[in-house]
PDB file of C-alpha atoms in Angstrom:
ATOM      1  CA  MET A   1      78.860  95.474  76.265  1.00 87.00           C
ATOM      2  CA  LEU A   2      76.916  92.870  74.359  1.00 94.00           C
ATOM      3  CA  THR A   3      75.126  94.151  71.269  1.00 96.00           C
ATOM      4  CA  ILE A   4      73.089  92.653  68.459  1.00 97.00           C
ATOM      5  CA  ASP A   5      75.735  93.742  65.955  1.00 97.00           C
ATOM      6  CA  ALA A   6      78.515  92.090  67.975  1.00 97.00           C
ATOM      7  CA  LEU A   7      76.528  88.858  68.091  1.00 97.00           C
ATOM      8  CA  ARG A   8      76.023  88.991  64.329  1.00 97.00           C
ATOM      9  CA  GLU A   9      79.771  89.436  63.822  1.00 97.00           C
ATOM     10  CA  TYR A  10      80.376  86.530  66.198  1.00 98.00           C
ATOM     11  CA  GLY A  11      78.212  84.369  63.936  1.00 97.00           C
ATOM     12  CA  ALA A  12      75.003  84.014  65.932  1.00 98.00           C
ATOM     13  CA  ASN A  13      71.782  83.778  63.972  1.00 98.00           C
ATOM     14  CA  VAL A  14      70.394  86.834  65.739  1.00 97.00           C
ATOM     15  CA  ASP A  15      67.181  87.050  63.728  1.00 97.00           C
ATOM     16  CA  GLU A  16      66.253  83.482  64.658  1.00 97.00           C
ATOM     17  CA  GLY A  17      67.160  84.005  68.311  1.00 97.00           C
ATOM     18  CA  LEU A  18      65.226  87.248  68.495  1.00 97.00           C
ATOM     19  CA  SER A  19      62.160  85.624  66.970  1.00 97.00           C
ATOM     20  CA  ARG A  20      62.187  83.077  69.797  1.00 95.00           C
ATOM     21  CA  CYS A  21      62.226  85.990  72.250  1.00 96.00           C
ATOM     22  CA  ILE A  22      59.230  87.666  70.600  1.00 96.00           C
ATOM     23  CA  ASN A  23      61.664  90.173  69.071  1.00 97.00           C
ATOM     24  CA  ASN A  24      62.419  91.563  72.526  1.00 98.00           C
ATOM     25  CA  GLU A  25      66.038  92.650  72.095  1.00 97.00           C
ATOM     26  CA  ALA A  26      66.625  93.306  75.811  1.00 97.00           C
ATOM     27  CA  LEU A  27      65.335  89.843  76.740  1.00 97.00           C
ATOM     28  CA  TYR A  28      67.411  88.180  74.046  1.00 97.00           C
ATOM     29  CA  LEU A  29      70.612  89.951  75.104  1.00 97.00           C
ATOM     30  CA  ARG A  30      69.966  89.131  78.763  1.00 96.00           C
ATOM     31  CA  LEU A  31      69.468  85.440  77.962  1.00 97.00           C
ATOM     32  CA  VAL A  32      72.573  85.317  75.783  1.00 97.00           C
ATOM     33  CA  GLY A  33      74.478  86.923  78.643  1.00 95.00           C
ATOM     34  CA  THR A  34      73.480  84.119  80.988  1.00 95.00           C
ATOM     35  CA  VAL A  35      74.185  81.193  78.667  1.00 95.00           C
ATOM     36  CA  VAL A  36      77.980  81.512  79.010  1.00 95.00           C
ATOM     37  CA  ASP A  37      77.652  80.587  82.687  1.00 95.00           C
ATOM     38  CA  GLU A  38      75.407  77.595  82.004  1.00 96.00           C
ATOM     39  CA  LYS A  39      76.409  74.821  84.458  1.00 97.00           C
ATOM     40  CA  SER A  40      76.071  72.195  81.742  1.00 97.00           C
ATOM     41  CA  PHE A  41      79.416  73.304  80.278  1.00 98.00           C
ATOM     42  CA  ASP A  42      81.109  72.194  83.517  1.00 97.00           C
ATOM     43  CA  ARG A  43      78.975  69.057  83.742  1.00 98.00           C
ATOM     44  CA  LEU A  44      80.001  68.113  80.205  1.00 98.00           C
ATOM     45  CA  HIS A  45      83.683  68.580  80.950  1.00 97.00           C
ATOM     46  CA  GLU A  46      83.524  66.635  84.228  1.00 98.00           C
ATOM     47  CA  ALA A  47      81.556  63.773  82.704  1.00 97.00           C
ATOM     48  CA  LEU A  48      83.949  63.469  79.771  1.00 97.00           C
ATOM     49  CA  SER A  49      86.912  63.570  82.169  1.00 96.00           C
ATOM     50  CA  GLU A  50      85.330  60.649  84.021  1.00 96.00           C
ATOM     51  CA  ASN A  51      84.449  58.883  80.751  1.00 95.00           C
ATOM     52  CA  ASN A  52      80.794  58.980  81.803  1.00 97.00           C
ATOM     53  CA  LEU A  53      79.167  59.083  78.383  1.00 96.00           C
ATOM     54  CA  ASP A  54      75.610  59.025  79.740  1.00 97.00           C
ATOM     55  CA  GLU A  55      76.113  62.098  81.940  1.00 98.00           C
ATOM     56  CA  ALA A  56      78.103  63.799  79.172  1.00 98.00           C
ATOM     57  CA  PHE A  57      75.219  63.220  76.775  1.00 98.00           C
ATOM     58  CA  GLU A  58      72.722  64.726  79.233  1.00 98.00           C
ATOM     59  CA  ALA A  59      74.889  67.817  79.687  1.00 98.00           C
ATOM     60  CA  ALA A  60      75.521  68.203  75.954  1.00 98.00           C
ATOM     61  CA  HIS A  61      71.823  67.766  75.191  1.00 98.00           C
ATOM     62  CA  ALA A  62      70.916  70.484  77.717  1.00 98.00           C
ATOM     63  CA  LEU A  63      73.456  72.825  76.135  1.00 98.00           C
ATOM     64  CA  LYS A  64      72.126  72.030  72.693  1.00 97.00           C
ATOM     65  CA  GLY A  65      68.672  73.165  73.756  1.00 97.00           C
ATOM     66  CA  ALA A  66      69.809  76.377  75.431  1.00 96.00           C
ATOM     67  CA  LEU A  67      72.173  77.381  72.635  1.00 98.00           C
ATOM     68  CA  GLY A  68      69.740  76.366  69.912  1.00 97.00           C
ATOM     69  CA  ASN A  69      66.907  78.405  71.367  1.00 96.00           C
ATOM     70  CA  LEU A  70      69.130  81.490  71.352  1.00 97.00           C
ATOM     71  CA  ALA A  71      70.674  80.589  67.976  1.00 98.00           C
ATOM     72  CA  ILE A  72      74.223  80.899  69.289  1.00 98.00           C
ATOM     73  CA  THR A  73      75.430  79.083  66.202  1.00 97.00           C
ATOM     74  CA  PRO A  74      79.220  79.108  66.745  1.00 97.00           C
ATOM     75  CA  ILE A  75      78.906  77.084  69.959  1.00 98.00           C
ATOM     76  CA  TYR A  76      75.695  75.306  69.014  1.00 98.00           C
ATOM     77  CA  ASP A  77      77.189  73.627  65.934  1.00 97.00           C
ATOM     78  CA  LYS A  78      79.997  72.057  67.980  1.00 97.00           C
ATOM     79  CA  VAL A  79      77.603  71.041  70.754  1.00 98.00           C
ATOM     80  CA  VAL A  80      75.345  69.329  68.196  1.00 98.00           C
ATOM     81  CA  GLU A  81      78.355  67.402  66.928  1.00 97.00           C
ATOM     82  CA  ILE A  82      79.399  66.238  70.391  1.00 98.00           C
ATOM     83  CA  THR A  83      75.784  65.466  71.356  1.00 98.00           C
ATOM     84  CA  GLU A  84      75.314  63.133  68.397  1.00 97.00           C
ATOM     85  CA  LEU A  85      78.606  61.365  69.053  1.00 97.00           C
ATOM     86  CA  LEU A  86      77.589  60.869  72.673  1.00 97.00           C
ATOM     87  CA  ARG A  87      74.093  59.729  71.672  1.00 97.00           C
ATOM     88  CA  ALA A  88      75.800  56.977  69.662  1.00 97.00           C
ATOM     89  CA  ARG A  89      78.039  56.292  72.701  1.00 95.00           C
ATOM     90  CA  THR A  90      81.132  56.812  70.575  1.00 95.00           C
ATOM     91  CA  LYS A  91      84.266  56.071  72.557  1.00 92.00           C
ATOM     92  CA  MET A  92      86.861  58.596  71.457  1.00 95.00           C
ATOM     93  CA  ASP A  93      88.990  61.484  72.623  1.00 95.00           C
ATOM     94  CA  TYR A  94      86.581  64.411  72.903  1.00 96.00           C
ATOM     95  CA  SER A  95      89.244  66.934  73.894  1.00 96.00           C
ATOM     96  CA  SER A  96      89.470  68.685  70.511  1.00 96.00           C
ATOM     97  CA  LEU A  97      85.694  69.227  70.396  1.00 96.00           C
ATOM     98  CA  GLU A  98      85.743  70.374  74.010  1.00 96.00           C
ATOM     99  CA  ASP A  99      88.536  72.818  73.175  1.00 97.00           C
ATOM    100  CA  GLU A 100      86.538  74.248  70.262  1.00 97.00           C
ATOM    101  CA  ILE A 101      83.460  74.667  72.455  1.00 97.00           C
ATOM    102  CA  LYS A 102      85.529  76.312  75.174  1.00 97.00           C
ATOM    103  CA  ALA A 103      87.168  78.705  72.691  1.00 97.00           C
ATOM    104  CA  LYS A 104      83.822  79.794  71.215  1.00 97.00           C
ATOM    105  CA  ARG A 105      82.389  80.184  74.715  1.00 97.00           C
ATOM    106  CA  GLU A 106      85.291  82.423  75.698  1.00 97.00           C
ATOM    107  CA  GLU A 107      84.822  84.493  72.533  1.00 97.00           C
ATOM    108  CA  LEU A 108      81.205  85.031  73.543  1.00 97.00           C
ATOM    109  CA  ARG A 109      82.206  85.841  77.130  1.00 96.00           C
ATOM    110  CA  LYS A 110      84.501  88.604  75.836  1.00 96.00           C
ATOM    111  CA  LEU A 111      81.579  90.175  73.973  1.00 95.00           C
ATOM    112  CA  ILE A 112      79.620  90.383  77.201  1.00 92.00           C
TER     113      ILE A 112
END
């Protein structure tokens, strides 16, 4: 079961995330529980697989907003990195960043 303490141990900035949810712990935990299934993770992967940097940027930018609002820092930091590379239309192998995002997402999924 997802708890505030588990999220703190995971590395989320819980105080910041809670403040954005008017300190409603139940709301915050519910929203965090839904973010792991955010469709933009799949959109990002598919777009990068197709080398579609524009679509990948859109997906990464959407994730950045969702993760940033909840202060899910371990995933957010990597998503910010990939978002900025895509904003600059950097042609590179994104697989290592994708792997890091996927690993942190799975860590969060296990907490839920």
